[in-house]
C-alpha cells in the first residue's frame, strides 16, 4: 500500500488507549497505523539457558494485543503485529507504508534505548518526523523536584522529596476516531499470532491480559470489593488474588496507566475512605517510579557487570541453581514460591524477597541468574523493577548494603504459620 502521509504509532510497553500520549498526539493525523513487534531474539535461549520472554508473558501480551486491536479498530486504526528484528521491521514498514510521522512512547532499559537511538538516526536521515514521549511513570520525569545529578540514592529520600511536592499530571483523554475508514479497511486480513496452550495446575492466580481486564481489576479492587481499604494489612499474604492489587502485569505492559490508578484512588479517598492502606498503594507505585526513573536517567548503571559475569562457575553452582529454579532446594518455603512461579508466572512480593535472598545469601549465586530467571517467567516482568529489586537485595543497586538477609524459617513462621501456602504448592 502506498498512501501518502501515513502516521505510524509504534506500540511497546504502552498497550492501552487511555492516557497514551503517543496515540493521542498521532491521531491528529488521519491515516494512522499501529504496529507491535515481538523481538525475535527474546525467544532464543542464551548460553546459560535463559530466554527473555516465556509462555506466561507471551500469552499475556497476546491477550492484551487482542483487546488493543479491537479498541484501535473503533478509532479506525489498524494494528499490525509482527515478530522479527525490531529495527529492520520498523524500517521496512516505514518505507512500505510511506510513513511521514512516527510516534511512540519511550521504554526504559538499555536495549530499548539503543533501539530508540537507531530509529532516531534512521528517521533523521530519511526526513521522517518523529516524536517520543516519556509516559510510563506516575511522576513525569520533567516534574521531578531535583536535578538528575541529585537523584537520591536511597528510596526513602526519593519518596520524601517527591512527596513534599507531589505533582501528578492529568491523564490524556481517549482520542477521537479518525475518519479514514477506507485506510482502515485495507488492513483487514493481517495474520495474528496465537496463544500457546499451557496447563495450569492451580487456579489461585489468574491474571488475564488486556486494558479492559486491567480497568475491571481497578474497579473491582477499589469500588466493588473495597479491598484497597485493607491493603496494608493483607499485602504480605501469599495465597489468592486479593491480598494485593495484582496491577503489576498490566502496569508492566502498559495496559493500565499509573496515573489512572492514582486518580482513581484519589476519587476513592474523597468518596469512600482515605487511610494508610489507600496511601500504601501509592507508596508502592513510588517504588516502581524510583526504579523506572533511575533506569531512564542512568540506564548503564543497572548493567555495569561484565558480559560473562552471569555464567555458572562450575557444575555444583549449576545444580544449585536448577534446584532453586524447580523448587527442589529442600527449603519448603523457597520451594513453594518457586513452584508457584513456574506454574502461574506470578509470585508474591514476600516470596520474591525470600527466594532472592536465598539465591544470593544461602546459595551464594550471582543475583543476575535469579533476575534472568524472573525475566523469563514473570508475567509482570518489568526491566527496571526486576533488575532494580534484585540488585537492591544483592546490595549492588542505588543503595548498596550487604546485609539484606532474610531468615527463611522465620519468614515462613511469620507469613505461613499454618503451612497453608507450603502445603498448597509442595504436594
Ligand atoms: P502490590 O503490592 O499491589 O503493589 C502495587 C504496585 O506497586 C505493583 O503492581 C507494582 O507496580 C508496584 N510495586 C510494588 N512493590 C514494588 C517493588 N518492590 N518494586 C517496584 N514496584 C513495586 N515488580 C514488577 O512489576 N515487575 C518485576 O519484574 C518485578 N520483579 C521483582 C523482583 C524481585 C526480586 C522483587 C523482590 C520484587 C520484584 N517486583 C517486580 C516488585 C513486586 O514484587 C511486584 O510488583 C508485586 O509483587 C506485584 O504484585 P501486585 O501488583 O499485587 O503488587
Short mmCIF file of C-alpha atoms and ligand atoms in Angstrom, two decimals:
data_model
loop_
_atom_site.label_atom_id
_atom_site.label_comp_id
_atom_site.label_asym_id
_atom_site.label_seq_id
_atom_site.Cartn_x
_atom_site.Cartn_y
_atom_site.Cartn_z
CA UNK A 1 0.00 0.00 0.00
CA UNK A 2 1.31 3.45 -0.70
CA UNK A 3 -0.87 6.13 0.73
CA UNK A 4 0.85 9.46 1.31
CA UNK A 5 1.22 10.92 4.74
CA UNK A 6 0.82 7.86 6.90
CA UNK A 7 1.44 8.12 10.62
CA UNK A 8 2.95 5.10 12.31
CA UNK A 9 2.40 4.52 16.04
CA UNK A 10 4.88 2.07 17.47
CA UNK A 11 3.32 0.33 20.49
CA UNK A 12 5.69 -1.07 23.11
CA UNK A 13 5.04 -1.20 26.87
CA UNK A 14 2.05 1.11 26.47
CA UNK A 15 -0.67 -1.24 25.22
CA UNK A 16 -3.70 0.90 26.03
CA UNK A 17 -5.81 3.65 24.54
CA UNK A 18 -6.40 5.63 27.77
CA UNK A 19 -3.70 8.07 28.89
CA UNK A 20 -1.49 7.25 25.94
CA UNK A 21 0.32 10.39 24.82
CA UNK A 22 1.79 8.95 21.62
CA UNK A 23 -1.57 7.62 20.48
CA UNK A 24 -3.36 10.82 21.46
CA UNK A 25 -0.88 13.01 19.61
CA UNK A 26 -0.74 10.85 16.48
CA UNK A 27 -4.49 10.77 15.92
CA UNK A 28 -4.49 14.39 14.87
CA UNK A 29 -3.50 12.86 11.51
CA UNK A 30 -5.98 10.82 9.54
CA UNK A 31 -4.12 7.81 8.15
CA UNK A 32 -2.74 6.17 11.25
CA UNK A 33 -1.46 2.66 11.52
CA UNK A 34 -0.21 1.00 14.71
CA UNK A 35 2.50 -1.62 14.95
CA UNK A 36 3.66 -4.01 17.67
CA UNK A 37 6.78 -6.15 17.20
CA UNK A 38 7.88 -9.19 19.17
CA UNK A 39 11.67 -9.11 19.09
CA UNK A 40 12.79 -12.49 17.71
CA UNK A 41 15.91 -12.55 19.93
CA UNK A 42 13.74 -12.52 23.04
CA UNK A 43 12.62 -16.08 22.21
CA UNK A 44 16.14 -17.53 21.85
CA UNK A 45 17.91 -19.24 24.76
CA UNK A 46 21.26 -17.73 25.78
CA UNK A 47 24.40 -19.66 26.78
CA UNK A 48 23.08 -20.16 30.33
CA UNK A 49 19.65 -21.43 29.21
CA UNK A 50 17.56 -18.27 29.70
CA UNK A 51 15.28 -16.56 27.25
CA UNK A 52 13.79 -13.13 27.70
CA UNK A 53 10.16 -13.98 27.24
CA UNK A 54 8.43 -17.12 28.49
CA UNK A 55 5.00 -18.51 27.85
CA UNK A 56 3.13 -16.63 30.60
CA UNK A 57 4.16 -13.18 29.47
CA UNK A 58 3.84 -14.10 25.82
CA UNK A 59 0.22 -15.18 26.31
CA UNK A 60 -0.49 -12.16 28.46
CA UNK A 61 0.80 -9.86 25.71
CA UNK A 62 -1.24 -11.68 23.04
CA UNK A 63 -4.39 -11.22 25.14
CA UNK A 64 -3.52 -7.57 25.60
CA UNK A 65 -2.93 -7.08 21.88
CA UNK A 66 -6.27 -8.70 21.03
CA UNK A 67 -8.01 -6.21 23.28
CA UNK A 68 -5.96 -3.30 21.97
CA UNK A 69 -6.64 -4.26 18.36
CA UNK A 70 -10.36 -4.20 18.98
CA UNK A 71 -10.21 -0.83 20.70
CA UNK A 72 -8.00 0.66 17.99
CA UNK A 73 -10.34 -0.63 15.29
CA UNK A 74 -13.08 1.53 16.82
CA UNK A 75 -10.77 4.51 16.20
CA UNK A 76 -10.14 3.35 12.62
CA UNK A 77 -6.54 2.47 13.45
CA UNK A 78 -5.32 -0.93 12.19
CA UNK A 79 -2.82 -2.81 14.36
CA UNK A 80 -0.07 -4.83 12.67
CA UNK A 81 1.58 -7.48 14.87
CA UNK A 82 4.93 -8.88 13.73
CA UNK A 83 7.80 -10.99 15.02
CA UNK A 84 11.38 -10.45 13.87
CA UNK A 85 14.23 -7.99 14.05
CA UNK A 86 12.52 -4.92 15.53
CA UNK A 87 14.61 -2.21 13.92
CA UNK A 88 14.67 -3.88 10.49
CA UNK A 89 10.90 -4.44 10.53
CA UNK A 90 10.26 -0.87 11.59
CA UNK A 91 12.45 0.49 8.79
CA UNK A 92 10.77 -1.84 6.29
CA UNK A 93 7.26 -0.76 7.34
CA UNK A 94 8.20 2.91 7.36
CA UNK A 95 9.24 2.64 3.72
CA UNK A 96 6.46 0.27 2.62
CA UNK A 97 3.68 2.36 4.19
CA UNK A 98 5.14 5.68 3.10
CA UNK A 99 5.33 6.88 6.66
CA UNK A 100 5.87 10.58 7.23
CA UNK A 101 5.44 10.66 11.01
CA UNK A 102 6.48 8.17 13.66
CA UNK A 103 5.13 8.38 17.22
CA UNK A 104 6.00 6.26 20.23
CA UNK A 105 6.36 6.24 23.99
CA UNK A 106 9.82 5.65 25.44
CA UNK A 107 10.57 2.42 27.27
CA UNK A 108 13.26 2.17 29.99
CA UNK A 109 16.08 -0.35 29.51
CA UNK A 110 19.41 -0.28 27.69
CA UNK A 111 18.30 -2.36 24.69
CA UNK A 112 15.10 -0.33 24.40
CA UNK A 113 17.05 2.92 24.46
CA UNK A 114 19.55 1.60 21.90
CA UNK A 115 16.62 0.88 19.59
CA UNK A 116 15.28 4.38 20.12
CA UNK A 117 18.66 5.83 19.18
CA UNK A 118 18.90 3.74 15.99
CA UNK A 119 15.41 4.74 15.00
CA UNK A 120 16.09 8.40 15.65
CA UNK A 121 19.07 8.29 13.30
CA UNK A 122 17.08 6.47 10.62
CA UNK A 123 14.21 8.98 10.83
CA UNK A 124 16.55 11.95 10.72
CA UNK A 125 18.38 10.69 7.62
CA UNK A 126 15.09 9.84 5.85
CA UNK A 127 13.36 13.11 6.77
CA UNK A 128 10.65 11.40 8.76
CA UNK A 129 9.40 13.43 11.65
CA UNK A 130 9.13 11.56 14.90
CA UNK A 131 8.03 12.16 18.46
CA UNK A 132 8.92 10.19 21.55
CA UNK A 133 7.17 10.69 24.90
CA UNK A 134 8.01 9.65 28.47
CA UNK A 135 4.83 8.19 29.89
CA UNK A 136 5.36 5.05 31.91
CA UNK A 137 5.83 6.56 35.36
CA UNK A 138 3.43 8.15 37.82
CA UNK A 139 5.53 11.28 38.19
CA UNK A 140 6.52 12.74 34.85
CA UNK A 141 10.27 12.85 34.57
CA UNK A 142 10.17 16.59 33.82
CA UNK A 143 8.27 17.23 37.04
CA UNK A 144 10.88 15.82 39.42
CA UNK A 145 11.76 18.39 42.07
CA UNK A 146 15.50 17.69 41.86
CA UNK A 147 18.08 17.52 39.08
CA UNK A 148 19.29 14.16 37.68
CA UNK A 149 22.67 14.76 39.37
CA UNK A 150 20.86 14.90 42.71
CA UNK A 151 18.79 11.77 42.14
CA UNK A 152 18.51 10.31 45.66
CA UNK A 153 20.49 7.11 46.16
CA UNK A 154 18.02 5.77 48.71
CA UNK A 155 14.30 5.16 48.09
CA UNK A 156 13.18 6.78 51.35
CA UNK A 157 14.98 10.01 50.41
CA UNK A 158 13.45 9.90 46.94
CA UNK A 159 9.96 9.33 48.35
CA UNK A 160 10.23 12.12 50.92
CA UNK A 161 11.47 14.64 48.37
CA UNK A 162 8.82 13.84 45.75
CA UNK A 163 6.04 13.61 48.34
CA UNK A 164 6.93 17.05 49.67
CA UNK A 165 5.69 18.50 46.38
CA UNK A 166 3.79 15.66 44.77
CA UNK A 167 2.56 16.65 41.36
CA UNK A 168 0.81 14.10 39.15
CA UNK A 169 -0.27 15.17 35.69
CA UNK A 170 -3.79 14.66 34.40
CA UNK A 171 -4.40 11.77 32.01
CA UNK A 172 -4.52 12.21 28.26
CA UNK A 173 -8.08 11.69 27.00
CA UNK A 174 -9.01 8.75 24.79
CA UNK A 175 -8.56 10.06 21.24
CA UNK A 176 -11.38 10.64 18.79
CA UNK A 177 -11.99 8.22 15.94
CA UNK A 178 -10.18 9.14 12.72
CA UNK A 179 -12.25 9.44 9.57
CA UNK A 180 -10.10 7.08 7.49
CA UNK A 181 -12.43 4.08 7.15
CA UNK A 182 -11.03 3.27 3.70
CA UNK A 183 -7.48 3.24 5.02
CA UNK A 184 -8.51 1.03 7.95
CA UNK A 185 -10.36 -1.45 5.76
CA UNK A 186 -7.33 -2.05 3.58
CA UNK A 187 -5.56 -3.69 6.57
CA UNK A 188 -8.30 -6.15 7.45
CA UNK A 189 -6.74 -9.52 6.92
CA UNK A 190 -3.41 -9.34 8.68
CA UNK A 191 -2.36 -12.63 10.35
CA UNK A 192 -2.42 -12.75 14.12
CA UNK A 193 -0.07 -14.71 16.39
CA UNK A 194 -1.84 -17.26 18.59
CA UNK A 195 -1.52 -18.01 22.28
CA UNK A 196 0.45 -21.06 23.46
CA UNK A 197 -1.59 -23.64 25.36
CA UNK A 198 -0.41 -24.09 28.96
CA UNK A 199 -1.88 -26.38 31.54
CA UNK A 200 -2.22 -24.69 34.90
CA UNK A 201 -2.19 -26.98 37.92
CA UNK A 202 -3.56 -24.31 40.19
CA UNK A 203 -6.03 -21.54 39.52
CA UNK A 204 -5.48 -19.41 42.62
CA UNK A 205 -3.82 -16.84 40.37
CA UNK A 206 -5.45 -15.97 37.09
CA UNK A 207 -4.36 -12.70 35.54
CA UNK A 208 -5.64 -12.14 32.01
CA UNK A 209 -4.14 -9.58 29.69
CA UNK A 210 -5.84 -6.54 28.19
CA UNK A 211 -6.72 -2.97 29.04
CA UNK A 212 -10.35 -3.98 29.61
CA UNK A 213 -9.33 -6.55 32.25
CA UNK A 214 -6.92 -4.07 33.82
CA UNK A 215 -9.60 -1.42 34.23
CA UNK A 216 -12.05 -4.04 35.55
CA UNK A 217 -9.46 -5.11 38.12
CA UNK A 218 -9.03 -1.50 39.25
CA UNK A 219 -12.79 -1.14 39.54
CA UNK A 220 -13.00 -4.39 41.50
CA UNK A 221 -10.11 -3.68 43.86
CA UNK A 222 -11.39 -0.22 44.77
CA UNK A 223 -15.10 0.15 44.25
CA UNK A 224 -16.62 -3.33 44.09
CA UNK A 225 -14.70 -5.11 46.84
CA UNK A 226 -13.16 -2.25 48.86
CA UNK A 227 -10.06 -4.45 49.16
CA UNK A 228 -7.94 -1.34 48.96
CA UNK A 229 -9.19 -0.42 52.42
CA UNK A 230 -7.17 -3.26 53.96
CA UNK A 231 -4.24 -3.44 51.51
CA UNK A 232 -1.60 -2.53 54.12
CA UNK A 233 -2.68 -5.41 56.37
CA UNK A 234 -3.06 -8.04 53.64
CA UNK A 235 -0.22 -7.20 51.24
CA UNK A 236 2.21 -9.71 52.77
CA UNK A 237 -0.12 -12.66 52.41
CA UNK A 238 0.65 -15.41 49.97
CA UNK A 239 -2.48 -17.07 48.61
CA UNK A 240 -5.08 -15.80 46.15
CA UNK A 241 -5.86 -12.78 44.03
CA UNK A 242 -6.97 -10.26 46.64
CA UNK A 243 -4.22 -9.85 49.25
CA UNK A 244 -2.58 -7.33 46.89
CA UNK A 245 -3.73 -5.33 43.88
CA UNK A 246 -2.24 -7.58 41.13
CA UNK A 247 -1.87 -4.45 38.98
CA UNK A 248 1.77 -5.28 38.18
CA UNK A 249 1.41 -7.25 34.92
CA UNK A 250 -0.90 -4.66 33.38
CA UNK A 251 1.39 -1.85 34.54
CA UNK A 252 4.43 -3.61 33.11
CA UNK A 253 2.95 -3.91 29.63
CA UNK A 254 1.21 -0.57 29.91
CA UNK A 255 -2.35 -1.90 29.76
CA UNK A 256 -3.08 0.48 32.62
CA UNK A 257 -1.52 3.83 33.30
CA UNK A 258 -0.13 4.50 36.81
CA UNK A 259 -1.83 7.91 36.59
CA UNK A 260 -5.22 6.21 36.09
CA UNK A 261 -4.60 4.22 39.29
CA UNK A 262 -3.52 7.35 41.15
CA UNK A 263 -6.51 9.45 40.14
CA UNK A 264 -8.95 6.62 40.81
CA UNK A 265 -7.52 6.17 44.32
CA UNK A 266 -7.82 9.88 44.87
CA UNK A 267 -11.51 9.68 43.88
CA UNK A 268 -11.99 6.70 46.18
CA UNK A 269 -10.37 8.57 49.05
CA UNK A 270 -12.72 11.50 48.57
CA UNK A 271 -15.88 9.45 48.19
CA UNK A 272 -15.35 6.38 50.39
CA UNK A 273 -12.33 6.35 52.65
CA UNK A 274 -8.77 7.53 53.00
CA UNK A 275 -6.44 5.56 55.23
CA UNK A 276 -2.92 4.08 55.46
CA UNK A 277 -3.89 1.31 53.04
CA UNK A 278 -5.07 3.61 50.28
CA UNK A 279 -1.86 5.62 50.69
CA UNK A 280 0.27 2.48 50.69
CA UNK A 281 -0.70 1.54 47.13
CA UNK A 282 0.64 4.94 46.03
CA UNK A 283 3.72 4.30 48.18
CA UNK A 284 4.34 1.08 46.22
CA UNK A 285 3.82 2.90 42.92
CA UNK A 286 6.57 5.25 44.05
CA UNK A 287 8.90 2.25 44.40
CA UNK A 288 8.06 1.45 40.78
CA UNK A 289 8.78 5.06 39.82
CA UNK A 290 12.04 5.05 41.75
CA UNK A 291 13.39 2.09 39.77
CA UNK A 292 11.98 3.25 36.43
CA UNK A 293 13.13 6.84 36.72
CA UNK A 294 16.61 5.81 37.81
CA UNK A 295 16.79 3.43 34.86
CA UNK A 296 15.72 6.19 32.45
CA UNK A 297 18.32 8.58 33.89
CA UNK A 298 21.15 6.08 34.46
CA UNK A 299 20.47 3.11 32.17
CA UNK A 300 24.00 1.77 32.17
CA UNK A 301 24.23 1.73 35.97
CA UNK A 302 21.94 -1.32 36.10
CA UNK A 303 24.02 -3.32 33.68
CA UNK A 304 27.54 -2.48 34.79
CA UNK A 305 28.51 -6.12 35.25
CA UNK A 306 30.81 -7.91 32.84
CA UNK A 307 29.18 -9.72 29.94
CA UNK A 308 30.01 -13.23 31.18
CA UNK A 309 29.54 -12.48 34.85
CA UNK A 310 26.23 -14.31 34.99
CA UNK A 311 27.62 -17.64 33.75
CA UNK A 312 27.87 -20.56 36.16
CA UNK A 313 31.31 -21.09 37.63
CA UNK A 314 31.01 -24.88 37.99
CA UNK A 315 28.60 -27.86 37.90
CA UNK A 316 27.76 -27.52 41.59
CA UNK A 317 26.57 -23.94 41.05
CA UNK A 318 24.52 -25.05 38.08
CA UNK A 319 22.85 -27.83 40.09
CA UNK A 320 22.13 -25.47 42.96
CA UNK A 321 20.56 -23.05 40.54
CA UNK A 322 18.42 -25.73 38.88
CA UNK A 323 17.21 -26.95 42.28
CA UNK A 324 16.23 -23.37 43.11
CA UNK A 325 14.50 -22.90 39.77
CA UNK A 326 12.46 -26.10 40.02
CA UNK A 327 11.60 -25.80 43.72
CA UNK A 328 13.86 -28.62 44.89
CA UNK A 329 16.14 -26.84 47.36
CA UNK A 330 14.75 -28.67 50.38
CA UNK A 331 13.59 -25.40 51.95
CA UNK A 332 9.77 -25.80 51.81
CA UNK A 333 9.06 -22.05 51.77
CA UNK A 334 11.51 -21.33 48.95
CA UNK A 335 10.33 -24.39 47.01
CA UNK A 336 6.64 -23.46 47.28
CA UNK A 337 7.34 -19.98 45.93
CA UNK A 338 9.46 -21.25 43.06
CA UNK A 339 6.78 -23.75 42.08
CA UNK A 340 4.15 -21.03 42.13
CA UNK A 341 6.27 -19.02 39.72
CA UNK A 342 6.84 -22.00 37.42
CA UNK A 343 3.14 -22.81 37.30
CA UNK A 344 1.48 -19.40 37.23
CA UNK A 345 4.06 -16.80 36.19
CA UNK A 346 3.43 -14.96 39.48
CA UNK A 347 4.93 -14.81 42.95
CA UNK A 348 4.05 -12.50 45.85
CA UNK A 349 6.41 -9.72 46.85
CA UNK A 350 7.14 -11.54 50.12
CA UNK A 351 8.00 -14.65 48.15
CA UNK A 352 10.23 -12.75 45.71
CA UNK A 353 12.25 -11.23 48.55
CA UNK A 354 12.75 -14.61 50.22
CA UNK A 355 13.74 -16.61 47.16
CA UNK A 356 16.07 -13.82 46.04
CA UNK A 357 17.76 -13.70 49.45
CA UNK A 358 18.08 -17.50 49.40
CA UNK A 359 19.77 -17.45 45.99
CA UNK A 360 22.12 -14.62 46.92
CA UNK A 361 22.93 -15.36 50.57
CA UNK A 362 22.38 -19.08 51.08
CA UNK A 363 23.32 -20.48 47.68
CA UNK A 364 25.86 -17.70 47.09
CA UNK A 365 24.94 -17.49 43.43
CA UNK A 366 25.18 -14.43 41.23
CA UNK A 367 21.99 -12.36 41.58
CA UNK A 368 21.80 -11.90 37.80
CA UNK A 369 20.96 -15.59 37.37
CA UNK A 370 17.91 -15.07 39.53
CA UNK A 371 17.00 -11.87 37.71
CA UNK A 372 17.22 -13.63 34.34
CA UNK A 373 15.01 -16.49 35.54
CA UNK A 374 12.43 -13.96 36.77
CA UNK A 375 12.66 -12.12 33.46
CA UNK A 376 11.69 -15.27 31.58
CA UNK A 377 8.93 -16.46 33.89
CA UNK A 378 7.26 -13.43 35.47
CA UNK A 379 4.03 -12.35 33.82
CA UNK A 380 4.71 -8.89 35.24
CA UNK A 381 8.39 -8.65 34.26
CA UNK A 382 9.44 -5.02 34.14
CA UNK A 383 13.06 -4.32 33.34
CA UNK A 384 13.59 -1.58 35.93
CA UNK A 385 11.57 -3.18 38.76
CA UNK A 386 13.13 -6.60 38.25
CA UNK A 387 16.77 -5.62 37.89
CA UNK A 388 16.26 -2.81 40.42
CA UNK A 389 14.85 -5.10 43.13
CA UNK A 390 17.38 -7.84 42.50
CA UNK A 391 20.37 -5.53 42.61
CA UNK A 392 18.93 -3.78 45.68
CA UNK A 393 18.64 -7.12 47.52
CA UNK A 394 22.13 -8.08 46.39
CA UNK A 395 23.47 -4.82 47.81
CA UNK A 396 24.58 -3.74 44.33
CA UNK A 397 21.99 -1.14 43.50
CA UNK A 398 21.50 2.52 44.26
CA UNK A 399 21.58 1.83 48.00
CA UNK A 400 24.49 -0.56 48.44
CA UNK A 401 24.27 -2.52 51.69
CA UNK A 402 25.22 -6.13 52.03
CA UNK A 403 23.00 -7.31 54.88
CA UNK A 404 19.62 -7.72 53.22
CA UNK A 405 19.38 -11.25 54.51
CA UNK A 406 16.03 -12.96 55.02
CA UNK A 407 15.87 -15.72 57.61
CA UNK A 408 13.68 -18.07 55.58
CA UNK A 409 12.49 -20.20 58.52
CA UNK A 410 11.50 -17.11 60.50
CA UNK A 411 9.74 -15.64 57.47
CA UNK A 412 7.77 -18.87 56.97
CA UNK A 413 6.70 -18.86 60.64
CA UNK A 414 5.53 -15.26 60.35
CA UNK A 415 3.80 -15.37 56.98
CA UNK A 416 2.73 -19.01 56.71
CA UNK A 417 2.36 -20.17 60.33
CA UNK A 418 -0.12 -22.92 59.48
CA UNK A 419 1.76 -24.20 56.44
CA UNK A 420 -1.20 -23.40 54.18
CA UNK A 421 0.98 -21.93 51.47
CA UNK A 422 3.72 -24.53 51.54
CA UNK A 423 1.15 -27.34 51.51
CA UNK A 424 -0.63 -25.77 48.55
CA UNK A 425 2.49 -25.99 46.37
CA UNK A 426 4.63 -28.77 47.84
CA UNK A 427 2.26 -31.62 47.07
P1 LIG B 1 1.05 -4.58 45.05
O1 LIG B 1 1.61 -4.98 46.35
O2 LIG B 1 -0.41 -4.50 44.95
O3 LIG B 1 1.70 -3.16 44.67
C1 LIG B 1 1.07 -2.24 43.75
C2 LIG B 1 2.02 -1.92 42.62
O4 LIG B 1 3.17 -1.24 43.11
C3 LIG B 1 2.56 -3.15 41.90
O5 LIG B 1 1.66 -3.60 40.91
C4 LIG B 1 3.88 -2.63 41.32
O6 LIG B 1 3.67 -1.94 40.13
C5 LIG B 1 4.34 -1.63 42.38
N1 LIG B 1 5.30 -2.27 43.29
C6 LIG B 1 5.05 -2.89 44.46
N2 LIG B 1 6.21 -3.27 45.04
C7 LIG B 1 7.20 -2.91 44.21
C8 LIG B 1 8.62 -3.03 44.24
N3 LIG B 1 9.26 -3.61 45.26
N4 LIG B 1 9.32 -2.56 43.19
C9 LIG B 1 8.73 -1.96 42.14
N5 LIG B 1 7.38 -1.81 42.07
C10 LIG B 1 6.63 -2.27 43.09
N6 LIG B 1 7.56 -5.91 40.07
C11 LIG B 1 7.23 -5.82 38.77
O7 LIG B 1 6.24 -5.16 38.44
N7 LIG B 1 7.98 -6.44 37.81
C12 LIG B 1 9.09 -7.18 38.13
O8 LIG B 1 9.76 -7.71 37.23
C13 LIG B 1 9.43 -7.32 39.50
N8 LIG B 1 10.49 -8.09 39.89
C14 LIG B 1 10.80 -8.19 41.22
C15 LIG B 1 11.92 -8.92 41.61
C16 LIG B 1 12.25 -9.04 42.95
C17 LIG B 1 13.48 -9.83 43.35
C18 LIG B 1 11.45 -8.41 43.93
C19 LIG B 1 11.79 -8.54 45.39
C20 LIG B 1 10.35 -7.67 43.56
C21 LIG B 1 10.01 -7.54 42.22
N9 LIG B 1 8.90 -6.76 41.81
C22 LIG B 1 8.61 -6.65 40.48
C23 LIG B 1 8.14 -5.94 42.78
C24 LIG B 1 6.90 -6.60 43.43
O9 LIG B 1 7.22 -7.86 43.96
C25 LIG B 1 5.73 -6.75 42.47
O10 LIG B 1 5.48 -5.52 41.83
C26 LIG B 1 4.44 -7.15 43.20
O11 LIG B 1 4.64 -8.33 43.92
C27 LIG B 1 3.33 -7.33 42.18
O12 LIG B 1 2.12 -7.67 42.81
P2 LIG B 1 0.96 -6.60 42.96
O13 LIG B 1 0.68 -5.93 41.69
O14 LIG B 1 -0.18 -7.27 43.63
O15 LIG B 1 1.66 -5.55 43.94
#
